[in-house]
Each structure stands twice: as structure tokens, then as C-alpha cells.
Coordinates of C-alpha atoms and ligand atoms in Angstrom, one line a residue:
X1 CA 21.1 17.1 122.9
X2 CA 21.3 19.4 126.0
X3 CA 21.8 18.0 129.5
X4 CA 21.1 19.6 132.9
X5 CA 23.4 19.3 135.9
X6 CA 21.7 19.8 139.2
X7 CA 23.9 20.3 142.2
X8 CA 21.9 19.1 145.1
X9 CA 21.5 20.9 148.4
X10 CA 20.4 24.4 147.6
X11 CA 17.4 25.9 149.4
X12 CA 14.7 27.5 147.1
X13 CA 13.3 30.9 147.9
X14 CA 11.9 33.8 145.9
X15 CA 9.3 34.5 143.3
X16 CA 8.7 33.5 139.7
X17 CA 5.9 33.9 137.2
X18 CA 4.1 30.9 135.9
X19 CA 3.8 30.7 132.1
X20 CA 0.6 30.3 130.0
X21 CA -0.8 26.9 129.7
X22 CA 0.8 24.6 127.0
X23 CA -2.2 22.3 127.1
X24 CA -4.6 25.2 126.6
X25 CA -2.4 26.8 123.9
X26 CA -2.3 23.8 121.6
X27 CA -6.0 23.3 120.9
X28 CA -6.6 27.1 120.9
X29 CA -3.8 27.5 118.2
X30 CA -5.5 24.7 116.3
X31 CA -9.0 26.4 116.7
X32 CA -7.7 29.4 114.6
X33 CA -8.2 27.1 111.6
X34 CA -12.0 27.6 112.0
X35 CA -11.8 31.2 110.6
X36 CA -10.1 33.1 107.8
X37 CA -9.8 36.1 110.1
X38 CA -6.8 36.9 112.4
X39 CA -6.6 35.6 115.9
X40 CA -4.3 37.1 118.5
X41 CA -3.4 34.7 121.3
X42 CA -1.5 35.9 124.4
X43 CA 0.6 34.0 127.1
X44 CA 1.4 31.2 124.5
X45 CA 4.5 29.6 126.3
X46 CA 7.8 29.4 124.2
X47 CA 8.1 25.6 124.4
X48 CA 8.8 23.1 121.6
X49 CA 5.2 21.7 121.6
X50 CA 3.8 25.2 120.8
X51 CA 6.5 25.8 118.3
X52 CA 5.7 22.6 116.6
X53 CA 2.0 23.4 116.5
X54 CA 2.9 26.8 114.9
X55 CA 5.2 25.1 112.4
X56 CA 2.4 22.7 111.4
X57 CA -0.2 25.5 110.9
X58 CA 2.3 27.6 109.0
X59 CA 3.1 24.6 106.7
X60 CA -0.7 24.3 106.1
X61 CA -0.8 27.9 104.9
X62 CA -1.4 30.0 108.1
X63 CA 0.3 33.3 108.4
X64 CA 1.9 33.4 111.8
X65 CA 3.7 36.2 113.6
X66 CA 5.1 35.7 117.1
X67 CA 6.5 38.2 119.5
X68 CA 7.5 36.9 122.8
X69 CA 4.3 35.3 124.2
X70 CA 1.8 36.6 121.7
X71 CA 1.0 34.8 118.6
X72 CA -1.0 36.5 115.7
X73 CA -2.3 33.7 113.4
X74 CA -4.5 34.1 110.2
X75 CA -5.7 30.9 108.5
X76 CA -7.1 32.6 105.3
X77 CA -6.2 30.0 102.8
X78 CA -5.3 26.6 104.2
X79 CA -4.5 23.1 103.0
X80 CA -6.7 20.2 104.2
X81 CA -3.5 18.1 104.9
X82 CA -1.3 18.5 107.9
X83 CA 2.4 17.7 107.3
X84 CA 3.0 14.1 108.1
X85 CA 6.6 14.4 109.4
X86 CA 5.6 17.2 111.9
X87 CA 2.4 15.7 113.1
X88 CA 3.8 12.3 113.8
X89 CA 6.4 14.0 116.1
X90 CA 3.9 15.6 118.4
X91 CA 0.8 13.6 119.4
X92 CA -1.1 16.7 120.4
X93 CA -1.2 17.8 116.8
X94 CA -4.2 15.4 116.4
X95 CA -6.3 18.4 117.6
X96 CA -6.0 20.0 114.1
X97 CA -8.3 17.3 112.9
X98 CA -11.6 18.6 114.1
X99 CA -11.2 22.2 113.1
X100 CA -9.8 21.2 109.7
X101 CA -12.7 18.9 109.0
X102 CA -15.2 21.6 109.9
X103 CA -13.5 24.3 107.8
X104 CA -12.6 22.3 104.7
X105 CA -14.9 19.3 104.7
X106 CA -11.8 17.1 104.5
X107 CA -8.9 16.5 106.9
X108 CA -5.6 14.4 106.3
X109 CA -3.7 14.0 109.5
X110 CA -1.1 11.4 110.3
X111 CA -1.9 8.8 112.9
X112 CA -0.1 10.0 116.1
X113 CA 2.8 7.9 117.3
X114 CA 2.5 6.3 120.7
X115 CA 4.8 7.4 123.5
X116 CA 6.4 6.0 126.7
X117 CA 3.3 6.8 128.7
X118 CA 1.0 4.7 126.7
X119 CA -0.1 3.7 123.1
X120 CA -2.3 6.8 122.8
X121 CA -5.2 5.6 120.7
X122 CA -7.6 8.0 118.9
X123 CA -10.6 5.8 118.7
X124 CA -12.7 8.2 120.8
X125 CA -11.8 11.2 118.5
X126 CA -12.9 9.1 115.5
X127 CA -16.1 7.9 117.2
X128 CA -17.1 11.5 117.8
X129 CA -16.2 12.8 114.3
X130 CA -17.9 9.9 112.6
X131 CA -21.0 10.6 114.6
X132 CA -20.9 14.2 113.2
X133 CA -21.1 12.7 109.6
X134 CA -17.4 12.3 108.8
X135 CA -16.2 9.3 106.7
X136 CA -13.0 7.9 108.2
X137 CA -10.2 6.1 106.1
X138 CA -6.7 5.1 106.8
X139 CA -4.0 5.2 104.2
X140 CA -0.2 5.5 104.2
X141 CA -0.1 6.3 108.0
X142 CA -2.6 9.0 107.5
X143 CA -6.2 9.4 108.8
X144 CA -8.4 10.9 106.1
X145 CA -11.7 12.3 107.2
X146 CA -14.3 13.6 104.7
X147 CA -17.7 15.2 105.1
X148 CA -18.8 16.1 101.6
X149 CA -22.2 17.3 102.8
X150 CA -20.9 19.1 105.8
X151 CA -21.2 18.1 109.4
X152 CA -24.4 17.7 111.3
X153 CA -25.1 17.7 115.1
X154 CA -25.3 14.5 117.1
X155 CA -25.5 13.0 120.5
X156 CA -22.0 11.5 121.4
X157 CA -20.6 9.8 124.5
X158 CA -16.8 10.2 124.6
X159 CA -16.1 7.9 127.6
X160 CA -13.3 5.3 127.0
X161 CA -11.9 2.5 129.2
X162 CA -9.7 5.1 131.0
X163 CA -12.4 7.8 131.3
X164 CA -12.9 10.9 129.2
X165 CA -10.5 12.2 126.4
X166 CA -9.2 15.8 126.7
X167 CA -8.1 16.3 123.2
X168 CA -11.0 14.1 121.9
X169 CA -13.4 16.4 123.5
X170 CA -11.6 19.4 122.0
X171 CA -11.7 17.9 118.5
X172 CA -15.3 17.1 118.6
X173 CA -16.3 20.4 120.2
X174 CA -14.4 22.4 117.6
X175 CA -15.9 20.4 114.7
X176 CA -19.4 20.8 116.2
X177 CA -19.2 24.6 116.2
X178 CA -19.7 24.7 112.5
X179 CA -22.0 21.6 112.2
X180 CA -25.6 21.9 111.2
X181 CA -27.8 21.7 114.4
X182 CA -27.1 20.7 118.0
X183 CA -24.4 18.4 119.3
X184 CA -24.4 17.0 122.8
X185 CA -21.2 15.5 124.2
X186 CA -21.7 13.2 127.2
X187 CA -18.8 12.1 129.3
X188 CA -16.8 15.1 128.1
X189 CA -13.4 16.0 129.6
X190 CA -13.9 18.8 132.2
X191 CA -10.3 20.0 132.4
X192 CA -9.8 23.9 132.6
X193 CA -8.0 23.8 129.3
X194 CA -11.2 22.5 127.6
X195 CA -13.1 25.4 129.2
X196 CA -10.5 27.8 128.0
X197 CA -10.8 26.5 124.5
X198 CA -14.7 26.8 124.8
X199 CA -14.3 30.4 125.9
X200 CA -12.0 31.1 122.9
X201 CA -14.5 29.4 120.5
X202 CA -17.6 31.3 122.0
X203 CA -15.6 34.6 121.7
X204 CA -15.3 33.6 118.0
X205 CA -19.0 33.5 117.7
X206 CA -19.7 29.8 118.6
X207 CA -22.5 28.7 120.8
X208 CA -21.2 26.3 123.4
X209 CA -22.8 25.7 126.9
X210 CA -21.6 23.4 129.7
X211 CA -17.8 23.4 128.9
X212 CA -16.0 22.5 132.1
X213 CA -18.6 19.9 133.0
X214 CA -19.1 16.4 131.6
X215 CA -22.0 17.5 129.4
X216 CA -21.3 20.0 126.7
X217 CA -24.0 21.3 124.3
X218 CA -23.0 23.0 121.0
X219 CA -25.4 24.7 118.6
X220 CA -23.7 24.9 115.2
X221 CA -23.3 28.4 113.6
X222 CA -22.5 29.4 109.9
X223 CA -19.1 31.0 110.6
X224 CA -16.7 32.2 113.1
X225 CA -14.6 35.3 113.3
X226 CA -11.1 36.3 114.6
X227 CA -10.6 37.4 118.2
X228 CA -8.0 38.2 120.9
X229 CA -7.6 35.8 123.8
X230 CA -5.2 35.3 126.8
X231 CA -4.5 31.7 127.6
X232 CA -5.0 30.5 131.3
X233 CA -2.0 29.8 133.5
X234 CA -0.3 26.4 133.3
X235 CA -1.5 24.4 136.3
X236 CA 1.0 21.7 135.7
X237 CA 4.0 24.0 135.6
X238 CA 2.5 25.7 138.8
X239 CA 2.2 22.3 140.4
X240 CA 5.6 21.2 139.4
X241 CA 7.1 24.4 141.2
X242 CA 4.9 23.8 144.2
X243 CA 6.4 20.3 144.5
X244 CA 9.8 21.8 144.0
X245 CA 9.2 24.1 147.0
X246 CA 7.9 21.2 149.1
X247 CA 11.1 19.3 148.4
X248 CA 13.6 22.1 148.9
X249 CA 11.9 25.5 149.6
X250 CA 11.6 27.8 152.5
X251 CA 9.2 30.2 150.9
X252 CA 8.7 30.0 147.1
X253 CA 6.1 32.4 145.7
X254 CA 4.4 31.7 142.3
X255 CA 2.6 34.5 140.5
X256 CA 0.0 34.2 137.7
X257 CA -1.5 30.9 139.0
X258 CA -5.2 30.1 139.3
X259 CA -6.2 28.6 142.8
X260 CA -9.4 26.9 141.4
X261 CA -7.3 24.8 139.0
X262 CA -4.9 23.8 141.7
X263 CA -7.2 22.3 144.3
X264 CA -6.2 18.7 144.0
X265 CA -2.5 19.4 143.8
X266 CA -2.7 21.7 146.8
X267 CA -4.6 19.1 148.7
X268 CA -2.0 16.4 148.0
X269 CA 0.9 18.7 149.0
X270 CA -0.9 19.8 152.2
X271 CA -1.8 16.2 153.0
X272 CA 2.0 15.4 152.8
X273 CA 2.5 18.0 155.4
X274 CA 3.8 21.1 153.6
X275 CA 2.4 24.6 153.7
X276 CA 0.5 26.3 150.8
X277 CA -1.0 29.7 151.1
X278 CA -2.9 31.7 148.4
X279 CA -3.6 35.4 148.3
X280 CA -7.2 36.6 148.5
X281 CA -7.6 36.7 144.7
X282 CA -6.0 33.3 144.3
X283 CA -3.5 34.2 141.7
X284 CA -0.5 34.1 143.8
X285 CA 0.7 31.2 146.1
X286 CA 3.5 30.6 148.5
X287 CA 4.7 27.1 149.4
X288 CA 7.0 26.2 152.2
X289 CA 8.6 22.8 153.0
X290 CA 7.8 21.3 156.4
X291 CA 10.4 19.2 158.1
X292 CA 7.7 16.7 159.5
X293 CA 6.3 15.4 156.2
X294 CA 4.2 12.3 155.9
X295 CA 3.2 9.8 153.1
X296 CA 0.0 10.1 151.0
X297 CA -1.9 7.7 148.9
X298 CA -2.8 9.1 145.5
X299 CA -5.1 8.0 142.7
X300 CA -5.0 9.9 139.4
X301 CA -8.5 10.9 138.0
X302 CA -9.9 13.2 135.3
X303 CA -10.2 16.8 136.5
X304 CA -11.1 17.9 139.2
X305 CA -9.3 14.8 140.5
X306 CA -5.5 14.5 141.0
X307 CA -4.0 15.0 137.6
X308 CA -1.9 12.2 135.9
X309 CA 0.4 15.0 134.7
X310 CA 1.5 15.6 138.3
X311 CA 1.9 12.0 139.3
X312 CA 5.7 11.8 138.5
X313 CA 6.5 15.0 140.3
X314 CA 4.7 13.9 143.5
X315 CA 6.5 10.5 143.3
X316 CA 9.8 12.5 143.5
X317 CA 8.6 14.3 146.6
X318 CA 7.4 11.0 148.3
X319 CA 10.6 9.3 147.5
X320 CA 12.2 11.3 150.3
X321 CA 9.2 11.5 152.5
X322 CA 9.9 9.1 155.5
X323 CA 6.7 7.0 155.1
X324 CA 5.0 4.6 152.7
X325 CA 3.0 6.1 149.9
X326 CA 0.9 4.3 147.2
X327 CA 0.5 6.1 143.8
X328 CA -2.0 4.6 141.3
X329 CA -2.3 6.1 137.7
X330 CA -5.8 5.1 136.4
X331 CA -5.4 7.3 133.3
X332 CA -2.0 6.0 132.0
X333 CA -1.2 2.8 133.9
X334 CA 2.3 2.7 132.2
X335 CA 3.3 6.2 133.3
X336 CA 6.1 5.1 135.6
X337 CA 9.2 5.6 133.5
X338 CA 10.6 8.0 136.1
X339 CA 10.6 5.3 138.8
X340 CA 13.5 3.3 137.2
X341 CA 15.6 6.5 137.0
X342 CA 14.6 7.5 140.6
X343 CA 15.8 4.1 141.7
X344 CA 19.2 4.8 140.2
X345 CA 19.3 7.6 142.7
X346 CA 18.5 5.2 145.5
X347 CA 14.7 5.6 145.7
X348 CA 12.9 2.5 147.1
X349 CA 9.9 2.1 144.7
X350 CA 8.1 -1.0 143.5
X351 CA 5.8 -0.6 140.4
X352 CA 3.2 -3.2 139.7
X353 CA 0.1 -3.0 137.4
X354 CA -0.3 0.8 137.3
X355 CA 0.7 1.3 141.0
X356 CA 3.8 2.5 142.6
X357 CA 4.6 1.7 146.3
X358 CA 7.1 4.3 147.5
X359 CA 9.1 3.9 150.7
X360 CA 10.7 7.3 151.4
X361 CA 14.3 7.3 152.3
X362 CA 16.2 10.3 154.1
X363 CA 18.2 11.4 150.9
X364 CA 18.6 10.4 147.3
X365 CA 22.1 10.2 145.7
X366 CA 23.2 11.8 142.5
X367 CA 23.4 9.6 139.4
X368 CA 23.5 10.1 135.7
X369 CA 19.8 9.7 134.7
X370 CA 17.8 9.9 131.5
X371 CA 14.7 11.9 130.8
X372 CA 12.0 9.8 129.1
X373 CA 8.9 12.0 128.8
X374 CA 7.9 15.5 129.7
X375 CA 6.7 14.9 133.3
X376 CA 9.1 12.2 134.1
X377 CA 12.0 14.5 133.3
X378 CA 10.6 17.2 135.5
X379 CA 10.4 14.6 138.4
X380 CA 14.1 13.9 137.9
X381 CA 15.0 17.5 138.2
X382 CA 12.9 17.8 141.4
X383 CA 14.5 14.7 142.9
X384 CA 17.9 16.1 142.1
X385 CA 17.4 19.3 144.1
X386 CA 18.1 17.7 147.5
X387 CA 20.1 14.6 146.3
X388 CA 23.6 14.2 147.6
X389 CA 26.0 15.3 144.8
X390 CA 25.5 16.5 141.3
X391 CA 22.9 14.8 139.1
X392 CA 23.3 14.8 135.2
X393 CA 20.0 14.6 133.4
X394 CA 20.4 13.8 129.6
X395 CA 17.8 14.2 126.8
X396 CA 16.6 17.5 128.1
X397 CA 14.6 18.1 125.0
X398 CA 11.8 16.2 126.8
X399 CA 11.6 18.9 129.4
X400 CA 11.8 21.7 126.8
X401 CA 8.6 20.4 125.2
X402 CA 6.5 21.7 128.1
X403 CA 8.4 23.9 130.5
X404 CA 9.4 27.5 129.4
X405 CA 12.9 28.2 130.5
X406 CA 12.8 25.8 133.5
X407 CA 16.5 26.2 134.3
X408 CA 16.3 30.0 134.3
X409 CA 13.3 29.8 136.7
X410 CA 15.1 27.4 139.0
X411 CA 18.2 29.6 139.0
X412 CA 15.9 32.6 140.0
X413 CA 14.8 30.5 143.0
X414 CA 18.4 29.8 144.1
X415 CA 18.7 26.3 142.7
X416 CA 22.2 25.3 141.7
X417 CA 21.6 24.1 138.1
X418 CA 23.5 24.4 134.8
X419 CA 22.3 23.6 131.2
X420 CA 25.2 22.0 129.2
X421 CA 24.8 22.4 125.4
X422 CA 25.8 19.2 123.7
X423 CA 27.2 19.5 120.2
Ligands
EPZ501 C1 -4.2 15.4 127.3 O1 -3.7 14.4 126.4 C2 -2.9 16.1 127.8 N1 -2.2 16.7 126.6 C3 -1.9 15.1 128.5 O2 -0.9 15.9 129.0 C4 -2.7 14.5 129.6 O3 -1.9 13.6 130.3 C5 -4.0 13.9 129.2 O4 -4.8 14.8 128.5 C6 -4.8 13.3 130.5 O5 -5.2 14.4 131.2 C7 -2.7 17.8 126.1 O6 -3.6 18.4 126.5 C8 -1.9 18.4 124.9 P1 -6.6 11.8 126.8 P2 -4.8 13.6 125.6 O7 -7.1 11.6 125.5 O8 -6.0 14.4 125.3 C9 -7.3 7.1 126.5 C10 1.4 16.5 129.3 O9 2.2 16.0 130.1 N2 -7.8 7.4 125.1 O10 -7.4 12.6 127.8 O11 -4.1 13.0 124.4 C11 -5.9 7.4 126.6 O12 -5.1 6.3 126.2 C12 0.5 15.6 128.5 O13 1.2 17.8 129.2 C13 -8.5 6.4 124.3 O14 -8.6 5.3 124.9 O15 -5.2 12.4 126.6 C14 -5.7 7.7 128.1 O16 -5.7 6.4 128.8 C15 0.9 14.2 128.5 N3 -8.9 6.7 123.1 C16 -7.0 8.3 128.5 O17 -8.0 8.0 127.4 C17 -8.9 8.0 122.6 O18 -9.3 8.2 121.5 C18 -6.9 9.8 128.6 O19 -6.3 10.3 127.4 C19 -8.2 9.0 123.3 C20 -7.7 8.7 124.6

């Protein structure tokens, strides 16, 4: 297991490219199951989550070629069963369920494991697929969905106790593309990654209206064909580097971003007193730290609200912002594993019932800390950038799940980091 050593104190400056979105790539790769024709998908980030998805699809019979960020995938003859061992290791692989059911009339997918940010139920996914006519059974840790007479359109509400479901919306939308008749999804997730998937599906010949809003209407079609598509930029990677610049930067420029997807993140960074500037076309932004920062109160919400995937990173910034900040995660109330590790570095944070009260201190101190999940790990790297001394972050595989070459990008910006390969 690799570890990262971050020597605190370097000032970040310079320019990097933001990679394609992991959270758009995963359902789009799964959507290739819907056609026997080749799909070419560009800007797929080289991270372990996308590698897992490619392994799963290959194990199911897909023919996959990958050259740098471009994946060419052909699902001509595929099994209706996803490999148990691989699926259970990555929750997001649940999004093969909808396309597999639509293409084969049957789908066997392992129940996804929970994870440190929450128990990650799939009841909303199953509610939607059952409404389309699927029969749902559980056996041996697998979910088995069957629709012998095919799927038929339905009116479905996908709102749960914590709001909409992103991958649940993806699963139902993908299944509905080949259903007989019209499907209406109320309380759909409106994330940009859902819209990117819908654009991919419509280019394949689907008939989807309203993606990117909370009401999506899908008119089923007989078949879908292969296409070429470029994945949208990763707004959470962009947000992570924007926060890095707010913590330790005197002019960090990020290329290949999308301003429209970054509004809530930009607002939070500007409210805490730092400078964010976009170019006219909104695909390049420059962030600069301001010495007179102030605390902010944040509440995570479904898009276009402040994303839960940026909550840990903002906590790292506010831990050294001389003020009191209150951060509430309404989507994953348990998503505060990073706080215990930040407290090892001297942070003053109290977590209670899904809310963290952060009292900023002038400087954190290096300590051996442990990554626990993807975004919590990123928060530890950010906190270490200005900590006194050298911080050692173990279990780096958590970070490698969703950040493409994060150490190389930080080095390009002048950070003093080194990846140590553990035998
Ligand atoms: C997606 O996960 C993202 N992952 C997550 O990003 C992100 O945190 C999450 O959406 C919320 O924005 C990918 O897109 C691959 P949800 P997803 O279903 O779709 C509850 C990262 O860091 N819920 O939108 O699995 C659930 O417990 C990852 O990149 C149900 O109750 O999340 C949560 O409280 C982490 N029943 C809320 O809904 C269900 O059937 C939102 O979850 C499904 C979800």
C-alpha cells in the first residue's frame, strides 16, 4: 500500500489540466452494455474506479481497448451476470444493473458493500426498476432482476430520505431507454454527470428529455447504436484543486474546467474570502489565496447545491481559517471520517449528528494520518500542504480511486510531495 509524504510550507503556483469526470465515466461505460455496437469514450480518467468498471465489463464479455484517456468498448455478446468479487469492491458498479436488465431481460449483480461514508442502500434503484416491470430476488449476496416480458414505461418518484439518488436515476434512465412506452422520473438527480449520461444515451438513439432537472421523461426505443463521446470535466477534482489554491496558492490555474458546474464550490471559496477568476468561456479558472480569510457555514445539498463530495476538502480549508465554521452534510450525515485525522494534526473540530463545528487555528502540525475514503483522503493531503512538518498519509489507494495522478499534479504546482511505494 503506497503512502504519500507531504512536506508542508510550499506555495502553489502554475497550471494543470483537470481530468475527465470519474462520476460521469462510470455510468457512461456501463451504458455501453445497451448496444452491441462499438462505443468510443474520451477523457476517461485513469483511476482505479474506472479500471474496475472496465474489468467488470470485460469479465462480462465486453471487448475493451484503452489508449491513454480513450476507451473503445464493444458489448456484442455479454453475460447477464456481473462478477461478484469485482462488483462488491466498488459500489458504483451497481450502475450496470439497469442497462444489463434492459439489454438481456435479466441482471445478476452483487449487493454493493456499504462504506465509511454511509450504508449505501439501493432501495430506490430497485423501486424504479420494479416499477418498469422487473422482478427482484435476493440470493447468495446477489440481486437478481428479471423481466421476461421486457420492460414497460412507468411513472416513478426516486426521492429518498436523503433526497434524490444519482446512480439510481442513472440506472432507471438507462433501463427506460429500451422499455416499451414512456417513463417519467420525478425527483430525479440533476447532477451534471446525469446530464452527461443522458447526452450519451440520446446520441446512441435514445429519446430522453429533461435530464439535468428533477423531472426526466424517457420515450422507449427498440435499439441503440454505438457512438463517440467525450466525458465532461471532473468538477470535484477541479474543486479539490481550487481548495488547494485557497489553502496554499498564489495563483493556481486550472484548465479544462466547466464554470457552470462549479458555481456552488466557487461561491463557498469566495465566501471564505479567496479569489476565483474564470476566463470568458468558463473553461479556465485561476484561484488565489487571500490572507484575510473568514469562516463560512455550509450545508450540502443535491446539485446545484454545495456537493457532499466537496465537504471534506472545505473542512480542511476551514480548519486553518481563523473563525468558526459550521458544516452540515444532509446527504451522508456520517461523512466525517476526515475530522478525526485532521484533529491528529491539531484541528479544533467537534462533530455531532451530521454537523461539524470547526474553529480555525493558525497552523496545523504534521502527524501520521490514515486515508479512509476518497474525499477524506484528499482533505488530508490539502491540510498537509501548510501543516508544520512532514505529514505521512497511508492507504493512498483510497485517493487513487478517484484522482488521476494527484501527486504528479501537485508536484507540477510546486507542492513538496513524494509517493512512497510500500512493498
Ligand atoms: C453518487 O453516489 C456519487 N458516486 C458519490 O460520489 C456522491 O457522493 C453521491 O452520488 C451523492 O452526490 C458516483 O456518481 C459514482 P446517491 P450514489 O444514490 O449515486 C441515499 C465520490 O466521492 N440512497 O445519490 O451512490 C444514500 O444513502 C462518490 O466520488 C438511498 O437511501 O449516491 C445517500 O444518503 C462518493 N437509497 C443519498 O441517497 C438508494 O437506493 C444520495 O445517494 C440510493 C441512495
